[in-house]
C-alpha positions as a LaTeX table, in Angstrom:
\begin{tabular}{lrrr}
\hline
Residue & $x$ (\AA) & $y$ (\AA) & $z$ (\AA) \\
\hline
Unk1 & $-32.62$ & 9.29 & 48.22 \\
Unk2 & $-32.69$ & 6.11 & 45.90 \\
Unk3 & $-34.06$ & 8.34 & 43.02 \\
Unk4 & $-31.34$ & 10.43 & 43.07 \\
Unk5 & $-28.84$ & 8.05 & 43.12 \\
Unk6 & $-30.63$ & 6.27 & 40.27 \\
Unk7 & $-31.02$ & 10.35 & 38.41 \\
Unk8 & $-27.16$ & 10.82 & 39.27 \\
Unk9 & $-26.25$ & 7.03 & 37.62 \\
Unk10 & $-28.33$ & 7.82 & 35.12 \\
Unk11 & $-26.77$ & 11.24 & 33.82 \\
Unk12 & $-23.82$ & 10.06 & 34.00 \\
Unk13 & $-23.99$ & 7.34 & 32.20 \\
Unk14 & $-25.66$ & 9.90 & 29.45 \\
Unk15 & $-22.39$ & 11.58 & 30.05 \\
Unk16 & $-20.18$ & 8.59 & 29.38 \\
Unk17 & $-21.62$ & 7.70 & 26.42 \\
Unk18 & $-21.88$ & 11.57 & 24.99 \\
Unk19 & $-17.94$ & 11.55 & 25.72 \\
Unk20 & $-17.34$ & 8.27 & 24.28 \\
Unk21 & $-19.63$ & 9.43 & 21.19 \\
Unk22 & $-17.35$ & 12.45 & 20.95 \\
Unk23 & $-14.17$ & 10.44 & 20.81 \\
Unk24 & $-15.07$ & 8.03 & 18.45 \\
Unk25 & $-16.37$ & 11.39 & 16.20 \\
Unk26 & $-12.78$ & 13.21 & 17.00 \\
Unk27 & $-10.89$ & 10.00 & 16.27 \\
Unk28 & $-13.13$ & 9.42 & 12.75 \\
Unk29 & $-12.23$ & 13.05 & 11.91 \\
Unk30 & $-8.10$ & 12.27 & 12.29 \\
Unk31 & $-8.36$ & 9.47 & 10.48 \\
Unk32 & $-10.36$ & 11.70 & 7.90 \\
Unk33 & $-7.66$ & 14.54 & 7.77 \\
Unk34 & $-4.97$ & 12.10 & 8.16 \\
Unk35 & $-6.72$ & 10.68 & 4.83 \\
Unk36 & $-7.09$ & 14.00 & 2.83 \\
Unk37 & $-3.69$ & 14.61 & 3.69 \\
Unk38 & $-2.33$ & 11.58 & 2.40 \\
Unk39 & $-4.28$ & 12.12 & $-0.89$ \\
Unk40 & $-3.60$ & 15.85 & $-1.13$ \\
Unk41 & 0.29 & 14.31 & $-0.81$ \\
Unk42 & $-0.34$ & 11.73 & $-3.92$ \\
Unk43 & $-1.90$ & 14.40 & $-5.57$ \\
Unk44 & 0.88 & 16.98 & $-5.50$ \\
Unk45 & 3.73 & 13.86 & $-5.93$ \\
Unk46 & 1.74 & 13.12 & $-9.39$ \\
Unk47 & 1.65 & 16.19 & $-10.30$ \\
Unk48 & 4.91 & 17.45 & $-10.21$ \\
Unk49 & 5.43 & 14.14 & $-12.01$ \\
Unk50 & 3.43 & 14.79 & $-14.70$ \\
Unk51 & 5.17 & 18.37 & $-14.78$ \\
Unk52 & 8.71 & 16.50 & $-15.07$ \\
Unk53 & 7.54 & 14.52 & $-17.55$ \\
Unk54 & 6.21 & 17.09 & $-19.56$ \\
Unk55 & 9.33 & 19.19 & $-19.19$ \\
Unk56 & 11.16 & 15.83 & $-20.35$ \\
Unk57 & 8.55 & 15.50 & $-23.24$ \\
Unk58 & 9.17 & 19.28 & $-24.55$ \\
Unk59 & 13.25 & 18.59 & $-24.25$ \\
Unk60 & 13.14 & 15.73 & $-25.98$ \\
Unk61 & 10.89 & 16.85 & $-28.70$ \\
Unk62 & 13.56 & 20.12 & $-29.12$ \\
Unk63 & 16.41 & 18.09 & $-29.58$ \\
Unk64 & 14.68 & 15.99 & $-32.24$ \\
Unk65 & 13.69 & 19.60 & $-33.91$ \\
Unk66 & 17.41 & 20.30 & $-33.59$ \\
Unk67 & 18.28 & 17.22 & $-35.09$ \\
Unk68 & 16.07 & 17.33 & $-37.99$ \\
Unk69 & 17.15 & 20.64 & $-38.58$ \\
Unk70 & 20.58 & 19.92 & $-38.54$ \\
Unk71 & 20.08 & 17.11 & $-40.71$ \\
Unk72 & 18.51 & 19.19 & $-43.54$ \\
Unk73 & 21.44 & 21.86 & $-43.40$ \\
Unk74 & 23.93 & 19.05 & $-43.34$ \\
Unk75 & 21.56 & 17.30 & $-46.20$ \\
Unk76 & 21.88 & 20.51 & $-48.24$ \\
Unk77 & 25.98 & 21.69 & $-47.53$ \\
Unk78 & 26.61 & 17.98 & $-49.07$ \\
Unk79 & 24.55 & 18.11 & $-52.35$ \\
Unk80 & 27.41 & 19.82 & $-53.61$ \\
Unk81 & 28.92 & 17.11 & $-52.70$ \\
Unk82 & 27.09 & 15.15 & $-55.94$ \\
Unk83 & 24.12 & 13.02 & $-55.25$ \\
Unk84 & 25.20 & 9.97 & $-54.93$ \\
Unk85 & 27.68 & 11.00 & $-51.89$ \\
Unk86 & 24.58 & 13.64 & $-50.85$ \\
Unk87 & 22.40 & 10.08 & $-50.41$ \\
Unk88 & 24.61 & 8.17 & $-48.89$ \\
Unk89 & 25.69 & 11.29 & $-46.12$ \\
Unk90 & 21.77 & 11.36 & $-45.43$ \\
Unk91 & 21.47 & 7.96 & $-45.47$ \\
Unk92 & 23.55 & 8.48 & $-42.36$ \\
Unk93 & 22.02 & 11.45 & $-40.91$ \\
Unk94 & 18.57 & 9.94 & $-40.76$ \\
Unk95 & 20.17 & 6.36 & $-39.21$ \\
Unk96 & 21.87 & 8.74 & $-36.97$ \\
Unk97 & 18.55 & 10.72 & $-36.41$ \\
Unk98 & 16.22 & 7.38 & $-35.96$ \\
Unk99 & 18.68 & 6.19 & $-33.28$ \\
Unk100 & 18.45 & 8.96 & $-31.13$ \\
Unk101 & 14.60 & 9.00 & $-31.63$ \\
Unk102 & 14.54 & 5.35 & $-30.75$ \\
Unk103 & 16.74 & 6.64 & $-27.35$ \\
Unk104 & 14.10 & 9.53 & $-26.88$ \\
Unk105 & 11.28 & 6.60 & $-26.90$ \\
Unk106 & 12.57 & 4.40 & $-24.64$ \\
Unk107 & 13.39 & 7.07 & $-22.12$ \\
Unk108 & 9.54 & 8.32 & $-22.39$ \\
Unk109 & 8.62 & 4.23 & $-22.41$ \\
\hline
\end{tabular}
Protein backbone atom coordinates (compact mmCIF):
# COMPACT_ATOMS: atom_id res chain seq x y z
CA UNK A 1 0.00 0.00 0.00
CA UNK A 2 3.06 2.33 0.86
CA UNK A 3 4.38 1.80 -2.77
CA UNK A 4 1.55 3.07 -4.21
CA UNK A 5 1.20 5.93 -2.30
CA UNK A 6 4.90 6.62 -2.90
CA UNK A 7 4.04 5.62 -7.21
CA UNK A 8 0.88 8.02 -6.86
CA UNK A 9 3.26 11.03 -5.07
CA UNK A 10 5.58 10.33 -7.39
CA UNK A 11 3.53 10.83 -10.75
CA UNK A 12 2.20 13.50 -9.65
CA UNK A 13 4.77 15.32 -8.80
CA UNK A 14 6.04 14.36 -12.59
CA UNK A 15 2.76 15.96 -13.35
CA UNK A 16 3.34 19.18 -11.46
CA UNK A 17 6.40 19.85 -12.79
CA UNK A 18 5.33 18.82 -16.66
CA UNK A 19 2.45 21.54 -16.02
CA UNK A 20 4.64 24.01 -14.49
CA UNK A 21 7.22 23.28 -17.47
CA UNK A 22 4.33 23.98 -19.82
CA UNK A 23 3.48 27.32 -18.29
CA UNK A 24 6.66 28.72 -18.07
CA UNK A 25 6.99 27.49 -22.12
CA UNK A 26 3.32 29.17 -22.84
CA UNK A 27 4.25 32.26 -20.84
CA UNK A 28 7.97 32.47 -22.81
CA UNK A 29 5.96 32.15 -26.06
CA UNK A 30 3.57 35.49 -25.07
CA UNK A 31 6.25 37.27 -24.18
CA UNK A 32 7.80 36.10 -27.62
CA UNK A 33 4.67 37.15 -29.75
CA UNK A 34 4.06 40.02 -27.57
CA UNK A 35 7.81 40.84 -28.76
CA UNK A 36 7.43 40.22 -32.57
CA UNK A 37 4.48 42.21 -32.35
CA UNK A 38 5.96 45.09 -30.88
CA UNK A 39 8.78 44.97 -33.52
CA UNK A 40 6.52 44.15 -36.47
CA UNK A 41 4.71 47.62 -34.96
CA UNK A 42 8.25 49.67 -35.09
CA UNK A 43 8.75 48.22 -38.24
CA UNK A 44 5.61 49.33 -40.04
CA UNK A 45 5.72 52.98 -37.88
CA UNK A 46 9.34 53.42 -39.67
CA UNK A 47 8.28 52.59 -42.58
CA UNK A 48 5.51 54.59 -43.35
CA UNK A 49 7.97 57.18 -42.04
CA UNK A 50 10.42 56.68 -44.37
CA UNK A 51 7.47 56.66 -47.05
CA UNK A 52 6.41 60.29 -45.72
CA UNK A 53 9.61 61.37 -45.91
CA UNK A 54 10.23 60.31 -49.20
CA UNK A 55 6.95 61.74 -50.43
CA UNK A 56 8.25 65.04 -48.61
CA UNK A 57 11.70 64.56 -50.35
CA UNK A 58 10.07 64.19 -54.03
CA UNK A 59 7.70 67.50 -53.18
CA UNK A 60 10.28 69.38 -52.18
CA UNK A 61 12.64 68.52 -54.89
CA UNK A 62 9.48 69.51 -57.53
CA UNK A 63 9.03 72.76 -56.21
CA UNK A 64 12.74 73.54 -56.45
CA UNK A 65 12.40 72.17 -60.29
CA UNK A 66 9.52 74.63 -60.47
CA UNK A 67 11.47 77.25 -59.12
CA UNK A 68 14.45 76.91 -61.19
CA UNK A 69 12.36 76.73 -64.03
CA UNK A 70 10.56 79.67 -63.34
CA UNK A 71 13.60 81.44 -62.68
CA UNK A 72 15.10 80.79 -66.17
CA UNK A 73 11.77 81.95 -67.97
CA UNK A 74 11.66 84.96 -65.74
CA UNK A 75 15.71 85.21 -66.39
CA UNK A 76 14.97 85.19 -70.14
CA UNK A 77 11.37 87.57 -70.42
CA UNK A 78 13.82 90.27 -68.62
CA UNK A 79 16.92 90.23 -70.95
CA UNK A 80 14.93 92.39 -72.97
CA UNK A 81 14.91 94.19 -70.28
CA UNK A 82 18.94 95.13 -71.01
CA UNK A 83 21.54 93.32 -69.05
CA UNK A 84 22.30 95.20 -66.52
CA UNK A 85 18.46 95.24 -65.20
CA UNK A 86 18.41 91.27 -66.60
CA UNK A 87 21.41 90.76 -63.71
CA UNK A 88 20.17 92.49 -61.21
CA UNK A 89 16.26 90.75 -61.69
CA UNK A 90 18.29 87.33 -61.42
CA UNK A 91 20.30 88.46 -58.90
CA UNK A 92 16.94 88.35 -57.17
CA UNK A 93 15.50 85.28 -58.50
CA UNK A 94 18.38 83.12 -57.38
CA UNK A 95 18.39 85.02 -53.61
CA UNK A 96 14.78 84.30 -53.87
CA UNK A 97 15.49 80.67 -55.10
CA UNK A 98 18.47 79.95 -52.37
CA UNK A 99 16.02 81.02 -49.63
CA UNK A 100 13.47 78.70 -50.30
CA UNK A 101 16.15 75.93 -50.80
CA UNK A 102 17.62 76.89 -47.47
CA UNK A 103 13.62 76.43 -46.13
CA UNK A 104 13.48 73.01 -48.08
CA UNK A 105 16.80 71.98 -45.99
CA UNK A 106 15.87 72.74 -42.80
CA UNK A 107 12.50 71.10 -43.11
CA UNK A 108 14.41 67.74 -44.37
CA UNK A 109 17.16 68.64 -41.34
Amino acid sequence: WRAEERAALLLSEACARAVSAALVRSEVARRQAARDKHAAASLQLAWRGCAARRRRRARLEEERREEEETARFEASRFAALGRAEAARLEALVRAEAARHEHAGEALRA
